[in-house]
Short mmCIF file of C-alpha atoms and ligand atoms in Angstrom, two decimals:
data_model
loop_
_atom_site.label_atom_id
_atom_site.label_comp_id
_atom_site.label_asym_id
_atom_site.label_seq_id
_atom_site.Cartn_x
_atom_site.Cartn_y
_atom_site.Cartn_z
CA MET A 1 -35.44 -17.66 -1.10
CA VAL A 2 -32.96 -19.58 -3.05
CA VAL A 3 -30.06 -17.08 -2.85
CA ARG A 4 -28.26 -17.60 0.44
CA SER A 5 -26.00 -14.55 0.36
CA VAL A 6 -28.91 -12.08 0.07
CA GLU A 7 -30.60 -10.67 3.21
CA VAL A 8 -34.22 -11.66 3.20
CA SER A 9 -37.27 -11.27 5.44
CA PHE A 10 -40.67 -13.08 5.35
CA HIS A 11 -44.26 -11.77 5.79
CA VAL A 12 -43.10 -8.12 5.82
CA LYS A 13 -45.75 -5.45 6.59
CA LEU A 14 -45.62 -3.12 3.65
CA ARG A 15 -47.20 -0.32 5.57
CA GLU A 16 -43.86 0.12 7.28
CA TYR A 17 -42.19 0.66 3.86
CA THR A 18 -44.69 3.15 2.33
CA THR A 19 -44.88 6.84 3.12
CA ILE A 20 -48.61 6.78 3.49
CA GLY A 21 -48.26 3.99 6.09
CA ILE A 22 -50.79 1.64 4.55
CA GLY A 23 -50.68 -1.84 3.14
CA GLY A 24 -50.73 -5.57 3.93
CA ALA A 25 -47.76 -7.94 3.87
CA ALA A 26 -45.44 -9.23 1.20
CA ASP A 27 -44.61 -12.89 1.21
CA ARG A 28 -40.88 -12.18 1.10
CA MET A 29 -38.65 -9.09 0.92
CA ALA A 30 -35.09 -9.20 -0.38
CA PHE A 31 -32.49 -6.58 0.34
CA PRO A 32 -29.72 -6.86 -2.32
CA ARG A 33 -26.38 -5.12 -1.71
CA SER A 34 -25.28 -4.78 -5.33
CA PRO A 35 -26.64 -4.85 -8.88
CA ALA A 36 -25.13 -8.37 -9.06
CA GLN A 37 -27.23 -9.45 -6.09
CA VAL A 38 -30.37 -7.96 -7.83
CA ARG A 39 -29.56 -10.22 -10.78
CA GLU A 40 -29.21 -13.28 -8.45
CA VAL A 41 -32.60 -12.65 -6.88
CA VAL A 42 -34.24 -12.10 -10.26
CA LEU A 43 -32.77 -15.37 -11.55
CA ALA A 44 -33.59 -17.42 -8.44
CA GLU A 45 -37.17 -16.14 -8.05
CA GLY A 46 -37.75 -16.50 -11.78
CA ALA A 47 -36.61 -20.20 -11.61
CA ALA A 48 -38.92 -20.67 -8.62
CA GLY A 49 -41.82 -19.15 -10.61
CA ARG A 50 -42.25 -16.34 -8.12
CA GLU A 51 -43.23 -12.76 -9.06
CA VAL A 52 -40.64 -10.08 -8.20
CA ARG A 53 -41.68 -6.49 -7.50
CA VAL A 54 -39.35 -3.65 -6.87
CA LEU A 55 -39.76 -1.09 -4.08
CA GLY A 56 -37.88 2.13 -3.54
CA ALA A 57 -39.00 4.50 -0.81
CA GLY A 58 -42.66 3.59 -1.22
CA SER A 59 -43.45 7.27 -1.70
CA ASN A 60 -45.82 6.87 -4.70
CA LEU A 61 -47.38 3.51 -3.74
CA LEU A 62 -50.66 2.21 -2.38
CA VAL A 63 -50.56 -1.44 -1.36
CA ALA A 64 -53.83 -3.31 -0.87
CA ASP A 65 -54.84 -4.36 2.59
CA GLY A 66 -54.40 -7.99 1.58
CA GLY A 67 -50.78 -7.33 0.64
CA VAL A 68 -49.09 -8.92 -2.38
CA SER A 69 -48.13 -12.53 -3.05
CA ALA A 70 -44.63 -11.77 -4.45
CA THR A 71 -41.02 -11.23 -3.59
CA VAL A 72 -40.43 -7.55 -2.98
CA LEU A 73 -36.92 -6.46 -3.84
CA CYS A 74 -36.14 -3.39 -1.64
CA THR A 75 -33.46 -1.11 -3.05
CA ARG A 76 -33.44 1.51 -0.37
CA LYS A 77 -31.72 -0.41 2.37
CA HIS A 78 -28.37 -1.33 0.83
CA LEU A 79 -28.19 -0.11 -2.85
CA SER A 80 -26.91 3.20 -1.60
CA LYS A 81 -23.52 3.91 -3.17
CA VAL A 82 -22.67 7.25 -4.74
CA VAL A 83 -19.42 7.71 -6.58
CA PHE A 84 -18.18 11.12 -7.78
CA LEU A 85 -15.89 10.93 -10.84
CA SER A 86 -13.62 13.73 -11.96
CA ASP A 87 -15.71 15.21 -14.82
CA GLU A 88 -18.86 16.29 -12.91
CA THR A 89 -20.23 12.72 -13.51
CA VAL A 90 -21.83 10.96 -10.59
CA VAL A 91 -22.63 7.21 -10.56
CA VAL A 92 -25.54 6.37 -8.18
CA GLU A 93 -27.17 3.12 -7.14
CA ALA A 94 -30.92 2.76 -7.34
CA GLY A 95 -31.75 2.96 -3.62
CA VAL A 96 -30.17 6.34 -3.00
CA MET A 97 -32.66 8.90 -1.80
CA LEU A 98 -33.09 12.00 -3.94
CA PRO A 99 -32.70 14.47 -1.09
CA ARG A 100 -29.38 12.77 -0.04
CA LEU A 101 -27.99 12.90 -3.56
CA ALA A 102 -28.95 16.58 -3.74
CA VAL A 103 -27.02 17.33 -0.57
CA LEU A 104 -23.96 15.36 -1.60
CA CYS A 105 -23.99 17.20 -4.94
CA ALA A 106 -24.29 20.59 -3.21
CA LEU A 107 -21.40 19.69 -0.80
CA SER A 108 -19.30 18.80 -3.90
CA GLY A 109 -20.20 22.05 -5.57
CA LEU A 110 -22.38 20.45 -8.22
CA SER A 111 -25.65 22.03 -9.44
CA GLY A 112 -28.64 20.34 -11.05
CA MET A 113 -30.38 18.30 -8.33
CA GLU A 114 -31.97 21.32 -6.63
CA PRO A 115 -35.51 20.93 -8.05
CA LEU A 116 -35.59 17.25 -7.17
CA SER A 117 -34.15 17.76 -3.61
CA GLY A 118 -37.56 17.68 -1.92
CA ILE A 119 -38.95 14.52 -3.52
CA PRO A 120 -38.93 11.74 -0.98
CA GLY A 121 -38.18 8.96 -3.38
CA THR A 122 -35.19 6.89 -4.52
CA VAL A 123 -33.24 7.37 -7.67
CA GLY A 124 -34.60 4.00 -9.07
CA GLY A 125 -38.21 5.00 -8.34
CA ALA A 126 -37.74 8.48 -9.80
CA LEU A 127 -36.18 7.06 -13.01
CA SER A 128 -38.94 4.56 -13.45
CA MET A 129 -41.51 7.34 -13.58
CA ASN A 130 -39.53 10.34 -14.47
CA ALA A 131 -40.18 12.28 -11.23
CA GLY A 132 -39.80 15.98 -11.38
CA ALA A 133 -40.62 19.30 -9.90
CA TYR A 134 -40.43 23.02 -10.74
CA GLY A 135 -40.37 22.32 -14.53
CA GLN A 136 -37.52 19.83 -14.39
CA SER A 137 -37.47 16.04 -14.30
CA ILE A 138 -34.79 13.45 -13.58
CA GLY A 139 -34.71 12.28 -17.21
CA GLU A 140 -33.12 15.65 -18.17
CA ARG A 141 -30.09 14.97 -15.90
CA VAL A 142 -29.32 11.36 -16.47
CA GLU A 143 -26.73 10.11 -18.90
CA TRP A 144 -27.26 6.42 -18.78
CA VAL A 145 -29.29 3.84 -16.71
CA GLU A 146 -28.48 0.23 -15.87
CA VAL A 147 -31.39 -2.17 -15.89
CA VAL A 148 -31.64 -5.87 -14.86
CA ASP A 149 -34.09 -7.53 -17.24
CA PRO A 150 -36.35 -10.52 -16.22
CA GLY A 151 -33.81 -12.90 -17.54
CA GLY A 152 -31.13 -11.46 -15.21
CA GLU A 153 -29.14 -9.61 -17.86
CA ILE A 154 -27.72 -6.20 -16.99
CA HIS A 155 -28.07 -3.58 -19.79
CA ARG A 156 -26.58 -0.11 -19.83
CA ILE A 157 -29.08 2.11 -21.71
CA GLU A 158 -28.09 5.52 -22.96
CA ALA A 159 -30.56 8.31 -21.95
CA ARG A 160 -31.32 9.11 -25.55
CA ALA A 161 -32.79 5.66 -26.02
CA ILE A 162 -35.27 6.19 -23.08
CA ARG A 163 -38.52 8.05 -23.83
CA PHE A 164 -39.03 10.28 -20.77
CA GLY A 165 -42.55 11.83 -20.61
CA TYR A 166 -44.73 13.38 -18.03
CA ARG A 167 -44.36 11.10 -14.96
CA GLU A 168 -43.52 8.17 -17.17
CA ALA A 169 -40.47 6.62 -18.78
CA GLU A 170 -40.44 4.02 -21.55
CA TYR A 171 -37.24 1.89 -21.62
CA PRO A 172 -36.17 -0.22 -24.66
CA VAL A 173 -35.60 -2.99 -22.04
CA ARG A 174 -38.15 -3.72 -19.21
CA GLY A 175 -36.68 -4.39 -15.83
CA ILE A 176 -35.28 -3.11 -12.50
CA VAL A 177 -33.17 0.07 -12.49
CA VAL A 178 -29.98 -0.74 -10.49
CA ARG A 179 -27.62 2.15 -11.18
CA ALA A 180 -27.41 5.38 -13.14
CA GLY A 181 -24.89 7.91 -14.33
CA PHE A 182 -25.68 11.71 -14.03
CA ARG A 183 -23.82 14.74 -15.36
CA PHE A 184 -24.22 17.88 -13.27
CA VAL A 185 -22.76 21.38 -13.74
CA PRO A 186 -20.28 23.19 -11.49
CA GLY A 187 -21.80 25.59 -9.02
CA THR A 188 -20.99 27.12 -5.64
CA ARG A 189 -22.06 25.37 -2.46
CA GLU A 190 -23.75 28.43 -1.04
CA THR A 191 -25.85 29.16 -4.13
CA VAL A 192 -26.90 25.48 -4.58
CA PHE A 193 -27.95 25.16 -0.90
CA GLU A 194 -29.76 28.46 -1.12
CA GLN A 195 -31.73 27.28 -4.21
CA MET A 196 -32.67 24.11 -2.43
CA ARG A 197 -33.76 26.04 0.70
CA GLN A 198 -36.03 28.33 -1.43
CA MET A 199 -37.60 25.44 -3.37
CA ASN A 200 -38.25 23.40 -0.28
CA GLU A 201 -39.73 26.33 1.55
CA ARG A 202 -42.08 26.86 -1.38
CA ARG A 203 -42.98 23.15 -1.21
CA ARG A 204 -43.65 23.31 2.52
CA SER A 205 -45.96 26.28 2.10
CA ARG A 206 -48.10 24.51 -0.55
CA GLN A 207 -48.14 20.88 0.38
CA PRO A 208 -48.85 18.90 3.52
CA TRP A 209 -45.52 18.59 5.38
CA GLY A 210 -44.61 15.79 7.75
CA GLU A 211 -47.94 14.05 7.06
CA ARG A 212 -48.40 10.41 5.78
CA THR A 213 -49.10 10.76 2.08
CA PHE A 214 -48.00 9.32 -1.29
CA GLY A 215 -47.79 12.71 -3.00
CA SER A 216 -50.00 13.41 -6.02
CA THR A 217 -52.85 11.03 -6.19
CA PHE A 218 -53.93 11.85 -9.75
CA ARG A 219 -51.96 13.02 -12.86
CA ASN A 220 -52.57 16.51 -14.05
CA PRO A 221 -54.83 16.21 -17.20
CA ARG A 222 -53.32 16.90 -20.61
CA GLU A 223 -56.32 18.92 -21.72
CA GLY A 224 -57.36 22.24 -20.13
CA LYS A 225 -55.47 24.52 -17.85
CA GLU A 226 -56.64 23.28 -14.49
CA LYS A 227 -54.49 20.89 -12.53
CA ALA A 228 -55.86 17.84 -10.70
CA ALA A 229 -55.77 19.70 -7.39
CA GLN A 230 -57.84 22.55 -8.77
CA LEU A 231 -60.40 20.13 -10.36
CA LEU A 232 -60.75 18.25 -7.06
CA GLU A 233 -61.21 21.53 -5.16
CA ARG A 234 -63.84 22.78 -7.68
CA ALA A 235 -65.65 19.43 -7.32
CA GLY A 236 -65.85 19.98 -3.48
CA MET A 237 -63.40 17.19 -2.60
CA LYS A 238 -60.89 19.25 -0.63
CA GLY A 239 -60.99 17.97 2.93
CA GLU A 240 -63.38 15.06 2.08
CA ARG A 241 -62.73 11.82 3.85
CA GLU A 242 -63.39 8.10 4.04
CA GLY A 243 -62.41 6.81 7.42
CA ASP A 244 -59.07 8.24 8.24
CA ALA A 245 -58.13 8.90 4.53
CA CYS A 246 -58.64 12.57 3.55
CA PHE A 247 -57.92 14.84 0.64
CA SER A 248 -55.64 17.39 2.28
CA VAL A 249 -57.11 20.84 2.97
CA LYS A 250 -53.69 22.30 2.04
CA HIS A 251 -53.44 20.56 -1.42
CA ALA A 252 -56.45 18.69 -2.63
CA ASN A 253 -54.49 16.25 -4.80
CA PHE A 254 -52.42 15.04 -1.82
CA LEU A 255 -54.31 12.22 -0.01
CA VAL A 256 -53.29 11.86 3.64
CA ASN A 257 -53.62 9.13 6.14
CA GLN A 258 -54.72 10.90 9.35
CA GLY A 259 -54.59 7.81 11.61
CA CYS A 260 -55.59 4.30 10.69
CA ALA A 261 -56.75 4.61 7.09
CA THR A 262 -57.02 1.33 5.13
CA ALA A 263 -56.19 0.90 1.45
CA ALA A 264 -59.94 0.24 0.91
CA ASP A 265 -60.69 3.65 2.50
CA VAL A 266 -58.12 5.34 0.12
CA ARG A 267 -59.53 3.55 -2.99
CA ARG A 268 -63.14 4.58 -2.00
CA LEU A 269 -62.08 8.21 -1.63
CA MET A 270 -60.15 8.18 -4.88
CA SER A 271 -63.13 6.74 -6.71
CA ARG A 272 -65.42 9.44 -5.17
CA GLY A 273 -62.95 12.14 -6.30
CA GLN A 274 -62.94 10.75 -9.82
CA SER A 275 -66.76 10.66 -9.95
CA ALA A 276 -67.07 14.15 -8.53
CA VAL A 277 -64.65 15.61 -10.96
CA ARG A 278 -66.18 13.78 -13.88
CA VAL A 279 -69.65 15.03 -13.07
CA SER A 280 -68.78 18.64 -12.23
CA CYS A 281 -65.92 19.33 -14.63
CA GLY A 282 -66.26 16.61 -17.32
CA VAL A 283 -62.67 15.32 -16.80
CA LEU A 284 -61.59 11.73 -16.03
CA LEU A 285 -58.76 11.89 -13.53
CA VAL A 286 -56.08 9.11 -13.97
CA PRO A 287 -54.25 7.92 -10.89
CA GLU A 288 -50.55 8.78 -10.65
CA VAL A 289 -50.03 6.64 -7.65
CA LYS A 290 -49.09 3.04 -8.35
CA MET A 291 -51.22 0.34 -6.80
CA TRP A 292 -50.19 -3.20 -5.75
CA GLY A 293 -52.51 -6.05 -4.93
CA GLU A 294 -56.33 -6.63 -5.16
CA PHE A 295 -58.82 -3.84 -4.74
CA ASP A 296 -62.69 -4.08 -4.78
CA VAL A 297 -63.22 -0.61 -6.35
C1 FAD B 1 -44.58 14.41 0.19
C2 FAD B 1 -44.38 13.92 -1.21
C3 FAD B 1 -44.04 14.80 -2.19
C4 FAD B 1 -43.75 14.28 -3.48
N1 FAD B 1 -43.51 15.25 -4.45
C5 FAD B 1 -43.21 14.75 -5.73
C6 FAD B 1 -42.84 15.74 -6.78
O1 FAD B 1 -42.67 16.88 -6.55
N2 FAD B 1 -42.62 15.18 -8.03
C7 FAD B 1 -42.72 13.90 -8.29
O2 FAD B 1 -42.50 13.46 -9.46
N3 FAD B 1 -43.15 12.95 -7.32
C8 FAD B 1 -43.38 13.40 -6.11
N4 FAD B 1 -43.77 12.54 -5.14
C9 FAD B 1 -43.96 11.08 -5.42
C10 FAD B 1 -42.74 10.16 -5.33
O3 FAD B 1 -41.86 10.71 -4.36
C11 FAD B 1 -42.01 10.03 -6.61
O4 FAD B 1 -42.88 9.43 -7.58
C12 FAD B 1 -40.72 9.09 -6.55
O5 FAD B 1 -40.06 9.13 -7.61
C13 FAD B 1 -41.12 7.65 -6.21
O6 FAD B 1 -39.92 6.99 -5.85
P1 FAD B 1 -39.93 5.76 -4.79
O7 FAD B 1 -38.53 5.29 -4.71
O8 FAD B 1 -40.60 6.11 -3.58
O9 FAD B 1 -40.77 4.71 -5.58
P2 FAD B 1 -41.78 3.62 -5.03
O10 FAD B 1 -43.04 4.41 -4.50
O11 FAD B 1 -41.13 2.67 -4.12
O12 FAD B 1 -42.33 2.90 -6.31
C14 FAD B 1 -43.03 3.64 -7.34
C15 FAD B 1 -43.01 2.77 -8.64
O13 FAD B 1 -41.67 2.78 -9.09
C16 FAD B 1 -41.21 1.37 -9.28
N5 FAD B 1 -39.79 1.36 -8.86
C17 FAD B 1 -39.20 1.69 -7.67
N6 FAD B 1 -37.87 1.50 -7.76
C18 FAD B 1 -37.58 0.98 -9.00
C19 FAD B 1 -36.48 0.50 -9.62
N7 FAD B 1 -35.28 0.53 -9.05
N8 FAD B 1 -36.59 0.00 -10.86
C20 FAD B 1 -37.77 -0.01 -11.53
N9 FAD B 1 -38.87 0.45 -11.00
C21 FAD B 1 -38.82 0.86 -9.72
C22 FAD B 1 -42.12 0.59 -8.29
O14 FAD B 1 -42.15 -0.80 -8.73
C23 FAD B 1 -43.39 1.31 -8.39
O15 FAD B 1 -44.11 0.93 -9.60
C24 FAD B 1 -43.96 12.94 -3.84
C25 FAD B 1 -44.33 12.06 -2.75
C26 FAD B 1 -44.52 12.48 -1.54
C27 FAD B 1 -44.82 11.50 -0.45
#
């Protein structure tokens, strides 16, 4: 690493940084403390000809057993500032966890984060893929997003210039999300906390809770009424396993690591799920989970 002021570790086991607890090592991991340090890392690694990948909470990520030959820029550790301004506007760094932001908003009497309060990802990860729940997504709440492009330039992009779709976001400038501004609405603490409690209770009753998973494995198909979980269940994949990887018996689209599953086990199980759904329902399921590294299947 060329930038001396930035904290860095070498040969970092990515399984310790993903919610499913799987994955080989990254060559280097950088932990920037500010958007300016993100810029420095991007510039230095670019000059050294090294690939840079960005990691939030690793809650929608499958890393190959062989790891990745790249510098992984971890936002979660230090990019964690939240600033409340006077007009219901909140400025948030990319590594802030959505549940933490939701609680801070509730304590400040602001409503709007409740549906996102149970998603175990960072603001940057959520903005890169328009995370959402209960019919609302983060793209509907954000006012602007700051992105560091591959040349190290910081751009402030107004939300209207970003195309937010179902679990995807298309930015006019490709790069790393470093900070965003949100506008919430006034609410009462008690009502906001109660909303969050109800939504998270509903989540706990329908999804595996406290298990190692990366959330939804496949996107819900555009055509037809059935969701990916229903299709997998109809195809007999609920509870199916490869090694310690298993489609949850509580929610078939959540793939869980029940012990020492490898990324290869997960990929094999995903591929079996896709084949079973294609044969029995005529639908091709597309992965929602992001994959890093080399896979055989
Ligand atoms: C139990 C559980 C429940 C879940 N429920 C939901 C749900 O209800 N709704 C939902 O939408 N998702 C859900 N997820 C999936 C996941 O939490 C979200 O997709 C979340 O937004 C991912 O954020 P992250 O910080 O973990 O991103 P990571 O998993 O670290 O990264 C995901 C992708 O985003 C990119 N990325 C991360 N940070 C940045 C950044 N700063 N700039 C640019 N790109 C970045 C990464 O490079 C990668 O391609 C769930 C996951 C789990 C484990």
